[in-house]
Short mmCIF file of C-alpha atoms in Angstrom, two decimals:
data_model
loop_
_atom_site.label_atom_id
_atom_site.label_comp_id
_atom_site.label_asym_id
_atom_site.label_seq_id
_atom_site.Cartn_x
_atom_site.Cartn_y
_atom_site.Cartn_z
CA UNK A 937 114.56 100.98 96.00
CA UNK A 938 111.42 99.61 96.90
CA UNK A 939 108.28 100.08 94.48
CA UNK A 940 106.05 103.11 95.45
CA UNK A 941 102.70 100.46 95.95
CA UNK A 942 104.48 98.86 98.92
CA UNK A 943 103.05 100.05 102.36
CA UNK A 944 104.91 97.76 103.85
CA UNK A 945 107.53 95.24 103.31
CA UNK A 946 108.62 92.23 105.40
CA UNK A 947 110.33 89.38 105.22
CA UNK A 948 108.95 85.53 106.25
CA UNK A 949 111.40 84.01 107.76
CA UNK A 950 110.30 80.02 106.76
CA UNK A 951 111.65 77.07 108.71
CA UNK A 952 110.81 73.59 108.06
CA UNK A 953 112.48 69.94 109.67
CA UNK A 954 110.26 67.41 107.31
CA UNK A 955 111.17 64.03 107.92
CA UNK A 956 109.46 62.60 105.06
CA UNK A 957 109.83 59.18 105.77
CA UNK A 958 109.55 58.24 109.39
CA UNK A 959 107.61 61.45 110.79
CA UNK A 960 103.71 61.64 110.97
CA UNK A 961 102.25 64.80 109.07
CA UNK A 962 101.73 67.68 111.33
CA UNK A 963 98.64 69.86 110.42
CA UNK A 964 99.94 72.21 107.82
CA UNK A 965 101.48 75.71 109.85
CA UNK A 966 99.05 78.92 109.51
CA UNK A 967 100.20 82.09 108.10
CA UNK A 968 99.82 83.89 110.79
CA UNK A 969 102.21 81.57 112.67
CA UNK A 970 105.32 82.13 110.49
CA UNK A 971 107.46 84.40 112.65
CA UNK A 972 108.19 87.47 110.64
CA UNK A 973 110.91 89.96 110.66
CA UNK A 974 112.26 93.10 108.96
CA UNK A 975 112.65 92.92 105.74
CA UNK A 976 115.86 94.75 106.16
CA UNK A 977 117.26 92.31 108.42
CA UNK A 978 118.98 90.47 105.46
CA UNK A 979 120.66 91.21 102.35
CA UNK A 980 119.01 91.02 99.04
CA UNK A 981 122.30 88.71 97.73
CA UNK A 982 121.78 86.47 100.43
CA UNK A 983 117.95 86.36 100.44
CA UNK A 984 118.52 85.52 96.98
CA UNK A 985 121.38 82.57 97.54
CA UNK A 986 118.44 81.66 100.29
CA UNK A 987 115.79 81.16 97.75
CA UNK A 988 118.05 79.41 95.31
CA UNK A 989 119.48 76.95 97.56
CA UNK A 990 116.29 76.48 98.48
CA UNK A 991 114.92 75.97 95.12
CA UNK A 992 117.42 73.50 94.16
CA UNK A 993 116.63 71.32 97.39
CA UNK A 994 112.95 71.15 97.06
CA UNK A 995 113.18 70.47 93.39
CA UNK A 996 115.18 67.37 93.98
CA UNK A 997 112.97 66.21 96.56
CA UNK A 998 115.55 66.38 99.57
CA UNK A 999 114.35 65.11 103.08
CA UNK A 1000 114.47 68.55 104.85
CA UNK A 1001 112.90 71.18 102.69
CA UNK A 1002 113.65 74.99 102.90
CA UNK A 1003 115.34 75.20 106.02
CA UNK A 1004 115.55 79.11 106.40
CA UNK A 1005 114.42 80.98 103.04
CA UNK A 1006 113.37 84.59 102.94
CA UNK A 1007 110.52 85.82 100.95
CA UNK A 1008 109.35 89.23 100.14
CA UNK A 1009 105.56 89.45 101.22
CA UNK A 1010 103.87 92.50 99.29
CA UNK A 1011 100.83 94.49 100.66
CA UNK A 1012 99.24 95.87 97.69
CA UNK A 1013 96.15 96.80 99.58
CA UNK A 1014 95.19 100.54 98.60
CA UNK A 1015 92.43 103.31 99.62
CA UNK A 1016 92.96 104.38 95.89
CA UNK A 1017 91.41 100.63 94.56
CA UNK A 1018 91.12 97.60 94.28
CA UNK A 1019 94.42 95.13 94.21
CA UNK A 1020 96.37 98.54 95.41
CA UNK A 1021 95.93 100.20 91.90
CA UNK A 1022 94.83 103.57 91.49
CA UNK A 1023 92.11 104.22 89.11
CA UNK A 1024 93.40 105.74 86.19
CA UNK A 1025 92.51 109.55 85.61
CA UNK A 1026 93.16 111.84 82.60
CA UNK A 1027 95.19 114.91 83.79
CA UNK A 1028 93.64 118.23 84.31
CA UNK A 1029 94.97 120.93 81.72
CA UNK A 1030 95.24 124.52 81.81
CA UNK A 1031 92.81 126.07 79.20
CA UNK A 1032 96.10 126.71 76.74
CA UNK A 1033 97.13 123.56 77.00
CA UNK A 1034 93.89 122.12 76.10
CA UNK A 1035 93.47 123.71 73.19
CA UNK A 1036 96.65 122.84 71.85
CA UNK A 1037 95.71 118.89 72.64
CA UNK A 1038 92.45 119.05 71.35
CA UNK A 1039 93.93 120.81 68.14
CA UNK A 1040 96.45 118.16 67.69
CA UNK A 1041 93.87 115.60 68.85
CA UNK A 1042 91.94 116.26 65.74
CA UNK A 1043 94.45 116.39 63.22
CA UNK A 1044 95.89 113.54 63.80
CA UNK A 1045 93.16 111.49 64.96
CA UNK A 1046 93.50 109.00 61.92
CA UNK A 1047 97.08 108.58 63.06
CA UNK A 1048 96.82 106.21 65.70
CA UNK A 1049 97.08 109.04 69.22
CA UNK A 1050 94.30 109.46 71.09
CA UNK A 1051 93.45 112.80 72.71
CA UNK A 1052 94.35 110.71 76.14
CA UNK A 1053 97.96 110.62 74.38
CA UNK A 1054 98.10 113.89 73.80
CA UNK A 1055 96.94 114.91 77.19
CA UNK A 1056 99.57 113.17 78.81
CA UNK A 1057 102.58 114.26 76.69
CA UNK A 1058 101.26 117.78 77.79
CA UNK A 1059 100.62 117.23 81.48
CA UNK A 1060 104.49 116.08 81.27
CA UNK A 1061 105.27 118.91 79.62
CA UNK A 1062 103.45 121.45 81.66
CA UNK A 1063 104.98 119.88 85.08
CA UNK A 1064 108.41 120.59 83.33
CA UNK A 1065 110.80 122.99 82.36
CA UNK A 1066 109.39 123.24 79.15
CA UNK A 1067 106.21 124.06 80.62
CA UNK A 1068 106.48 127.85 78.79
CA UNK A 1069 107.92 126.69 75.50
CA UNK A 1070 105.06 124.22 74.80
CA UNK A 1071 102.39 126.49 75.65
CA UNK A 1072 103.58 128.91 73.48
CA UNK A 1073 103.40 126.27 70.48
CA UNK A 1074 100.79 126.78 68.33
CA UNK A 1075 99.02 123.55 66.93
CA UNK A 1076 99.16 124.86 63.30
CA UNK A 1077 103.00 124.87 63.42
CA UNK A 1078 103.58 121.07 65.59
CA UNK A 1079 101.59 119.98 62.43
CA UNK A 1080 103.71 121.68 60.12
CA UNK A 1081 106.56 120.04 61.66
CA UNK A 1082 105.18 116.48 61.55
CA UNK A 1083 103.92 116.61 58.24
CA UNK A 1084 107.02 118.10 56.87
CA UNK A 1085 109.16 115.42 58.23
CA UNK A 1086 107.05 112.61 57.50
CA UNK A 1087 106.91 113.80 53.99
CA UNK A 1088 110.61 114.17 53.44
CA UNK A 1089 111.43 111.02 54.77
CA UNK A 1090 108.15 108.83 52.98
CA UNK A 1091 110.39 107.18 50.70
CA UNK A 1092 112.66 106.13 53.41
CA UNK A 1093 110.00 104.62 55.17
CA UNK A 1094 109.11 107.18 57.43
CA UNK A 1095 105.30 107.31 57.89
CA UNK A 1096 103.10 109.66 59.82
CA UNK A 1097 102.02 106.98 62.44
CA UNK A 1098 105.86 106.56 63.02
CA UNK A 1099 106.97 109.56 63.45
CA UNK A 1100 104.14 110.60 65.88
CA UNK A 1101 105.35 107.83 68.33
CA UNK A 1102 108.60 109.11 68.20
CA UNK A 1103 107.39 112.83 69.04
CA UNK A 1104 105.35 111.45 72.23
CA UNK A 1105 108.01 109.90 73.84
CA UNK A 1106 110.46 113.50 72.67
CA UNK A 1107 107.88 116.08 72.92
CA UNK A 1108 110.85 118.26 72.05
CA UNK A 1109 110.73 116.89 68.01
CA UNK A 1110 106.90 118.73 67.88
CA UNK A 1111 108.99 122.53 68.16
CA UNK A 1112 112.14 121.31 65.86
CA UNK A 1113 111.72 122.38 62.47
CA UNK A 1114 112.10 119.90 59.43
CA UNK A 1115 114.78 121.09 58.33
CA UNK A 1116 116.70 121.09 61.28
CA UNK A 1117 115.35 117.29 62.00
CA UNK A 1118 116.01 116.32 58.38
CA UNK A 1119 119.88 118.04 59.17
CA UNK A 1120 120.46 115.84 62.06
CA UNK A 1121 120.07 112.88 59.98
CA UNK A 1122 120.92 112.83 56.80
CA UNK A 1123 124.74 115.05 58.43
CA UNK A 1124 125.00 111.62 60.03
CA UNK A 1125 123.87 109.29 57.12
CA UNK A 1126 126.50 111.36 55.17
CA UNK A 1127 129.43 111.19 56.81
CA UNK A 1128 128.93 107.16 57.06
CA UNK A 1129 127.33 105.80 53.69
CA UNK A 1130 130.31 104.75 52.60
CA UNK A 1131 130.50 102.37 55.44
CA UNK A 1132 127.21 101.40 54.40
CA UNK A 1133 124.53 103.70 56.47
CA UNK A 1134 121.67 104.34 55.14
CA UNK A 1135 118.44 106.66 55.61
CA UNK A 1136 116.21 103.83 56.18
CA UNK A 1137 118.58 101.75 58.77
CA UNK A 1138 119.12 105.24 60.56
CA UNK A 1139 115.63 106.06 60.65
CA UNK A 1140 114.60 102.69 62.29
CA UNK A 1141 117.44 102.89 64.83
CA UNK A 1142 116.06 106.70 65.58
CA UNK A 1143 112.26 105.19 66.22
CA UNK A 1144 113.91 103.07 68.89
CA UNK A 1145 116.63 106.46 69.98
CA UNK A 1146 114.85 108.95 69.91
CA UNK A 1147 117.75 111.26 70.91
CA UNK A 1148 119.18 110.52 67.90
CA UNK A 1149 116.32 113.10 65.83
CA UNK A 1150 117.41 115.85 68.07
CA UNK A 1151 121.26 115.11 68.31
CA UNK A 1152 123.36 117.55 66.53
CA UNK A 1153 125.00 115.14 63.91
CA UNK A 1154 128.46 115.92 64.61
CA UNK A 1155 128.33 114.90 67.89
CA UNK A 1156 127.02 111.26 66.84
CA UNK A 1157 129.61 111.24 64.37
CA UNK A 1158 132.23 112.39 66.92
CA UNK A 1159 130.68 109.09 69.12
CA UNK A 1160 131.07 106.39 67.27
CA UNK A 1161 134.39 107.83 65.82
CA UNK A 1162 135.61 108.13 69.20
CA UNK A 1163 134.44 104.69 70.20
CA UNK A 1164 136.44 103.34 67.03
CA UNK A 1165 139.62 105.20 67.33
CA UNK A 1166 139.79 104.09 71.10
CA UNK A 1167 139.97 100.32 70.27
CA UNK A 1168 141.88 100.64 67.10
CA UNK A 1169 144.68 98.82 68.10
CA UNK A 1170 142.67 95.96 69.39
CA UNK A 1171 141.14 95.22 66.59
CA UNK A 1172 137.94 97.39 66.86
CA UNK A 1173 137.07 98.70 63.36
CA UNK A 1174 134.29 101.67 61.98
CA UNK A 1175 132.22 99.43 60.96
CA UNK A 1176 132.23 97.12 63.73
CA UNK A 1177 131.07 100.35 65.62
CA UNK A 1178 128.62 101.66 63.58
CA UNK A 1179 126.82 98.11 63.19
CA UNK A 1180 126.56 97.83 66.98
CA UNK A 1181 124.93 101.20 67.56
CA UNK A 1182 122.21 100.08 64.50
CA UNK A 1183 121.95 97.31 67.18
CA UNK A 1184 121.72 98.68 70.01
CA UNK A 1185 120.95 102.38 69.30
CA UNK A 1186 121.76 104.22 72.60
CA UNK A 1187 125.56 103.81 71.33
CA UNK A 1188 124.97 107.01 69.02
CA UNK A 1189 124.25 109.35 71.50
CA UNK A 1190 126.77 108.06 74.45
CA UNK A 1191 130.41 109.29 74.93
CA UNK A 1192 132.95 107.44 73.78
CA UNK A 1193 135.06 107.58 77.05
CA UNK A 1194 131.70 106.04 78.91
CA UNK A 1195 131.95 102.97 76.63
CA UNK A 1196 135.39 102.59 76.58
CA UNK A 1197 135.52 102.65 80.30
CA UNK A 1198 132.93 100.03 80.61
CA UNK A 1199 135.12 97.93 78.68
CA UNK A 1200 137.95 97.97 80.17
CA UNK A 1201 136.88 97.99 83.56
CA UNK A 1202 135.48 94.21 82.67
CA UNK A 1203 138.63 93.28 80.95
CA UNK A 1204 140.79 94.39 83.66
CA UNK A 1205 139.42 92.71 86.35
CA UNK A 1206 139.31 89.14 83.90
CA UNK A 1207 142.59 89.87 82.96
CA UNK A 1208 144.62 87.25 85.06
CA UNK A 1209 141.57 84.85 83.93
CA UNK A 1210 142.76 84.97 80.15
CA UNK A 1211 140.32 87.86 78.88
CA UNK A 1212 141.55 90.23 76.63
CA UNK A 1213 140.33 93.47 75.12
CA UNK A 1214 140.36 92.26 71.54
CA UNK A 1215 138.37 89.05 72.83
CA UNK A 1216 135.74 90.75 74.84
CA UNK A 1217 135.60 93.33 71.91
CA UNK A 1218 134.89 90.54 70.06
CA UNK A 1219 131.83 89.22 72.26
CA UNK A 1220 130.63 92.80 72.63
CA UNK A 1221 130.28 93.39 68.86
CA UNK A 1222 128.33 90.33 69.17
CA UNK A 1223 126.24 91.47 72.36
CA UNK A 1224 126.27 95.52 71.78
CA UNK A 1225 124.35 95.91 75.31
CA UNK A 1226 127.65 94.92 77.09
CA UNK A 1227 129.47 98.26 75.56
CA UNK A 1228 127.23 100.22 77.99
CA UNK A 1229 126.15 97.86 80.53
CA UNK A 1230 127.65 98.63 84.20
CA UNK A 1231 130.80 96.73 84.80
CA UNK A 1232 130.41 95.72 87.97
CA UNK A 1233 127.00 93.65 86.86
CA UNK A 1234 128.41 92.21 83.83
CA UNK A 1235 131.53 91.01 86.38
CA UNK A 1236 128.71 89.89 88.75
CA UNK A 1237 127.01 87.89 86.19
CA UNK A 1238 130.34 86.60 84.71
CA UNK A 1239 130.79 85.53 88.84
CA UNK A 1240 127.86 83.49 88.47
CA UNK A 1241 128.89 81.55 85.53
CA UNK A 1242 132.16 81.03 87.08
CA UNK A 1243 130.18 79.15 90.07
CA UNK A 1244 128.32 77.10 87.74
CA UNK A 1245 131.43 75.96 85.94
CA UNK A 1246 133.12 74.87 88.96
CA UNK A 1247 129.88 73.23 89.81
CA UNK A 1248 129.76 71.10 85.93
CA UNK A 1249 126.97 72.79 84.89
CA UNK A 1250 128.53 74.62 81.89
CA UNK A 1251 129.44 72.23 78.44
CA UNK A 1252 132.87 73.44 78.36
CA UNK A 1253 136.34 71.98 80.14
CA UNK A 1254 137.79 72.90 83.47
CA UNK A 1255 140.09 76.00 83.59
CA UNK A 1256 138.89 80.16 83.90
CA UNK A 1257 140.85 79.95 79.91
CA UNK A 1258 137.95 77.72 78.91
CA UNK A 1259 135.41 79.80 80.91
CA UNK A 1260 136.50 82.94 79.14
CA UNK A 1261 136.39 81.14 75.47
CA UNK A 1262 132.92 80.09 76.60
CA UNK A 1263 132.19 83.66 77.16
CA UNK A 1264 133.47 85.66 74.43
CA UNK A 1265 131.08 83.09 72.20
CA UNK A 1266 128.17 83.24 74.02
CA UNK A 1267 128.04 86.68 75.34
CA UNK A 1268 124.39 86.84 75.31
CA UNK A 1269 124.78 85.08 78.73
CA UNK A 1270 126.82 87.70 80.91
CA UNK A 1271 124.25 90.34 79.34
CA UNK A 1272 121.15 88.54 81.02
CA UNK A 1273 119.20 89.60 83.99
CA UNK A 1274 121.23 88.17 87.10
CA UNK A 1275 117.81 86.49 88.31
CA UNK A 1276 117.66 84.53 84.61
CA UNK A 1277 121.07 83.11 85.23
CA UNK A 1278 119.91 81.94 88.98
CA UNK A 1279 116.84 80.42 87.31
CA UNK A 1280 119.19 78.60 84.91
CA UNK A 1281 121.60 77.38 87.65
CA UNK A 1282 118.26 75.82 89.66
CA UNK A 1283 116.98 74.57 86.26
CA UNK A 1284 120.44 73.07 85.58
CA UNK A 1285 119.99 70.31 88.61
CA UNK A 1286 116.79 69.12 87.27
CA UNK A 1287 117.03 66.82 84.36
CA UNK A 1288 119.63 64.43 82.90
CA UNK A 1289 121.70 67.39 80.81
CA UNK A 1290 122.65 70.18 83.71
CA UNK A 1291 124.00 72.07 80.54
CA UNK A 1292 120.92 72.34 78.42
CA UNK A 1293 118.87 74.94 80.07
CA UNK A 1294 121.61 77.87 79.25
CA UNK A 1295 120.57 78.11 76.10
CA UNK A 1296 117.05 77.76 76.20
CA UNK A 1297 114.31 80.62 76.58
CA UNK A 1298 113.54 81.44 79.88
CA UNK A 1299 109.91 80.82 79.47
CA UNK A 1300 111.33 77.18 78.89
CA UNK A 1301 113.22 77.18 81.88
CA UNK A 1302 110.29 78.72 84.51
CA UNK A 1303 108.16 75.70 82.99
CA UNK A 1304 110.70 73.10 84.32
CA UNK A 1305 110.98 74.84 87.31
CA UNK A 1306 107.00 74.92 88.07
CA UNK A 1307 106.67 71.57 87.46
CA UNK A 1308 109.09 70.07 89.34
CA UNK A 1309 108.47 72.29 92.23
CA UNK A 1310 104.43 71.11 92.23
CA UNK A 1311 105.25 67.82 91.16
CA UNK A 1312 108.57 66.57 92.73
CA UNK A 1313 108.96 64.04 94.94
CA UNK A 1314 107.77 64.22 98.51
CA UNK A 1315 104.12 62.56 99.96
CA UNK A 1316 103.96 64.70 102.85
CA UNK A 1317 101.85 67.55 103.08
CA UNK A 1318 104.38 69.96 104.60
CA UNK A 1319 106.79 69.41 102.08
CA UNK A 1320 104.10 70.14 99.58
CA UNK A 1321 103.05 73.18 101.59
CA UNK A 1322 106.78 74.25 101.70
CA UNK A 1323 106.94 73.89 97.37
CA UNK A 1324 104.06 76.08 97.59
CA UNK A 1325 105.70 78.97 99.44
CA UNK A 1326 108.73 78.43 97.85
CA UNK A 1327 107.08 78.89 94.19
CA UNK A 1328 105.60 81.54 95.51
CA UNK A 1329 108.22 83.34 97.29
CA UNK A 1330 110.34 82.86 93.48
CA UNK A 1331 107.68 84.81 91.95
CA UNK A 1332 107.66 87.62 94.56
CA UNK A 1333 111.78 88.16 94.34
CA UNK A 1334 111.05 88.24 90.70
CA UNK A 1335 112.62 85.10 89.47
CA UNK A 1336 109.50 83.25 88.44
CA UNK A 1337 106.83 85.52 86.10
CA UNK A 1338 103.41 85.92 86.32
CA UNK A 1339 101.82 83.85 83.39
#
C-alpha cells in the first residue's frame, strides 16, 4: 500500500535510443514531454527488474541507455505545509487526561519524557480501548509502579530512564503492579538460569520486547520450550533457542507452531536443492530473524541469490548443493531487504571482483553505485540526462537512500 502523503502516483514511462558515437546530441527532452501512464499499469516486480536492468546498463556505459524503465514520481505537495508535511501539533486532552500528564510530566521530568511524551501516550490511549482504564489511573499510583520496579530491578541494571521508555511504547506496564511485573520476569529467569539466563540479559531483551514485561511467564516458557521440543530431532537444542530469542527478542512471545512453520515451509520448498532442516536450523540460529520472517520472502530472496549464482556473481562453485552451503553460512544474506540484494547484484557488475560487494555495507555499495552512475562512461548529454533519472528514479523505488 501506497504511503498516506501520496495524492497521486504515476509512473514515467522513460525511453531513450542514444547513439553515443555517431548521433549528434538532441536538446535534452523536457519533463513535461515524458509520456506518462498509470502507475498501476505495471507490476512492482517488473518495475523493479526495469530499474535494475537498467541500472546495470547505464553503469557500464552501454550505447543505448534505459530503454523502457519505470519510475515512481511522488507529489508531496500539501495544503497542510510545506514539502507535503503537516505541521506538527500536540493533541488536545480531555481535562482528566491532562491532569494525569501533567502529574506524570512533573515527576518524572528529570527522567528524560517530556510532557509532549506523555501527551501522546495518552491521546493513544484515550482513542483506544483503554480509553476508561487510563483515565481512571491516578498519577500517584503509575508512579508507584515505576518507582517500584525500577527499584527492584537497580542492581540488575534497570534504571528509571529505562524503564520509562519501555512504559511509553506499553502504556499498559504504567497500571501493572510491581509485583506482578517483577513475577513475569524473574518466573521466566527461573525456570532457565540453569541454561544460563539471567536478570540482566532478560531485562535488556525486554527494553527491546516489551511484551515480554506483561507476558505471563509460563507462556514464554511454554514458547521457547515448544520451539525446542519441535526441532529436537534435528538437532535444535534449549539453549540454541533461548540464545536466539536474547537475539532477536520477539521469539519469547511468538508461538511455537508460527516458527516452526516458517521453517519448514523454507526447507520444503529447498528440499530437492540439498537444504535440510538441521542445516537451515543451523543458519537460523545464526540469523534468528529468519525463525519468524515470512517464508515466501526469505524463498524470494534465496531466488535472487540463485540468479546471481548462475550469473558468477557469488564466490562459491556451480551446483544449487554449493548455493545452499553458501547459504546456511552466510544467512545474513537471505534475511536482507530484497531491494539490498538488487543493489548488490547492480553493484556486482561494476568493478574487477563481481563477488565483493555481498559482503560489504550497503552504504558501501550505494557509493559505488552513485559514482559510477554520475561518472560512467558516455559524452553525450542524453545519456547523462538518462543517469540522472535513473539515479533518481533508484532513490524513489527505495533502492538508493537519501544521504
Amino acid at each position: 500500500m501506497l504511503p498516506r502523503h501520496f495524492r497521486r502516483c504515476r509512473a514515467l514511462q522513460v525511453g531513450f535510443a542514444v547513439e553515443v558515437e555517431s548521433r549528434a546530441v538532441e536538446a535534452q527532452p523536457s519533463r513535461s514531454h515524458i509520456p506518462s501512464t498509470r502507475f498501476a499499469a505495471r507490476p512492482a516486480a517488473s518495475r523493479s527488474k526495469s530499474l535494475r536492468e537498467a541500472a546495470i546498463r547505464a553503469t557500464l556505459g552501454h550505447r543505448t541507455a534505459f530503454a523502457g524503465f519505470v519510475a515512481e514520481e511522488r507529489d508531496r505537495e500539501s495544503p497542510s505545509g510545506e514539502n507535503g508535511r503537516a505541521a506538527t501539533q500536540e493533541p488536545e486532552l480531555e481535562p482528566r487526561a491532562e491532569r494525569l500528564v501533567s502529574a506524570l510530566a512533573e515527576h518524572f521530568s528529570n527522567d528524560g519524557v517530556s510532557i509532549a511524551d506523555w501527551r501522546r501516550v495518552a491521546a493513544k490511549a484515550v482513542a483506544s480501548t483503554s480509553r476508561d482504564r487510563f483515565l481512571r489511573l491516578k498519577p500517584e499510583v503509575a508512579v508507584a509502579h515505576v518507582d517500584g520496579i525500577a527499584e527492584h530491578f537497580a542492581s540488575d541494571g534497570l534504571t528509571k530512564r529505562q524503564y520509562l521508555q519501555v512504559a511509553l511504547k506499553r502504556p499498559a506496564l504504567l497500571h501493572l503492579k510491581p509485583e506482578t511485573v517483577i513475577g513475569n520476569v524473574s518466573g521466566v529467569v527461573q525456570r532457565f538460569a540453569k541454561d544460563g539466563l539471567t536478570t540482566q540479559t532478560y531485562l535488556r531483551a525486554a527494553f527491546r520486547q516489551p511484551g515480554m514485561f506483561t507476558q505471563d511467564p509460563q507462556t514464554i516458557i511454554t514458547n521457547i520450550e515448544g520451539l525446542a521440543r519441535h526441532f529436537e530431532s534435528d538437532g535444535l537444542t534449549l539453549h540454541d533457542c533461548l540464545d536466539s530469542a536474547l537475539k532477536q527478542p520477539t521469539l519469547f512471545i511468538q508461538k511455537p507452531e508460527t516458527l516452526a512453520s516458517n521453517i519448514e515451509a523454507v526447507v520444503q520448498h529447498f528440499a530437492r536443492d540439498g537444504l535440510t532442516a538441521r542445516e537451515y536450523l543451523r543458519a537460523a540460529v545464526k540469523q534468528p530473524s529468519l525463525f519468524y520472517q515470512k517464508p515466501q520472502t526469505l524463498i524470494d530472496h534465496i531466488n535472487i541469490l540463485a540468479a546471481m549464482h548462475e550469473k558468477k556473481l557469488l564466490p562459491i562453485p556451480p551446483g544449487k548443493n554449493a548455493l545452499m552451503e553458501f547459504i546456511v553460512k552466510h544467512p545474513v544474506l537471505i534475511s536482507l531487504a530484497g531491494n539490498n540484494l538488487h543493489l548488490r547484484e547492480i553493484a556486482a557488475h561494476l568493478g574487477d571482483d563481481p563477488t565483493a560487494p555481498m559482503f560489504k555495507t550497503r552504504e558501501y555499495v550505494e557509493d559505488i553505485i552513485r559514482h559510477a552512475l554520475r561518472h560512467g562512461d558516455g559524452t553525450s548529454e542524453k545519456v547523462s540526462h538518462a543517469r540522472r533519472l535513473l539515479l533518481n528514479a533508484l532513490k524513489h523505488e527505495g533502492y538508493l537512500k537519501e544521504r
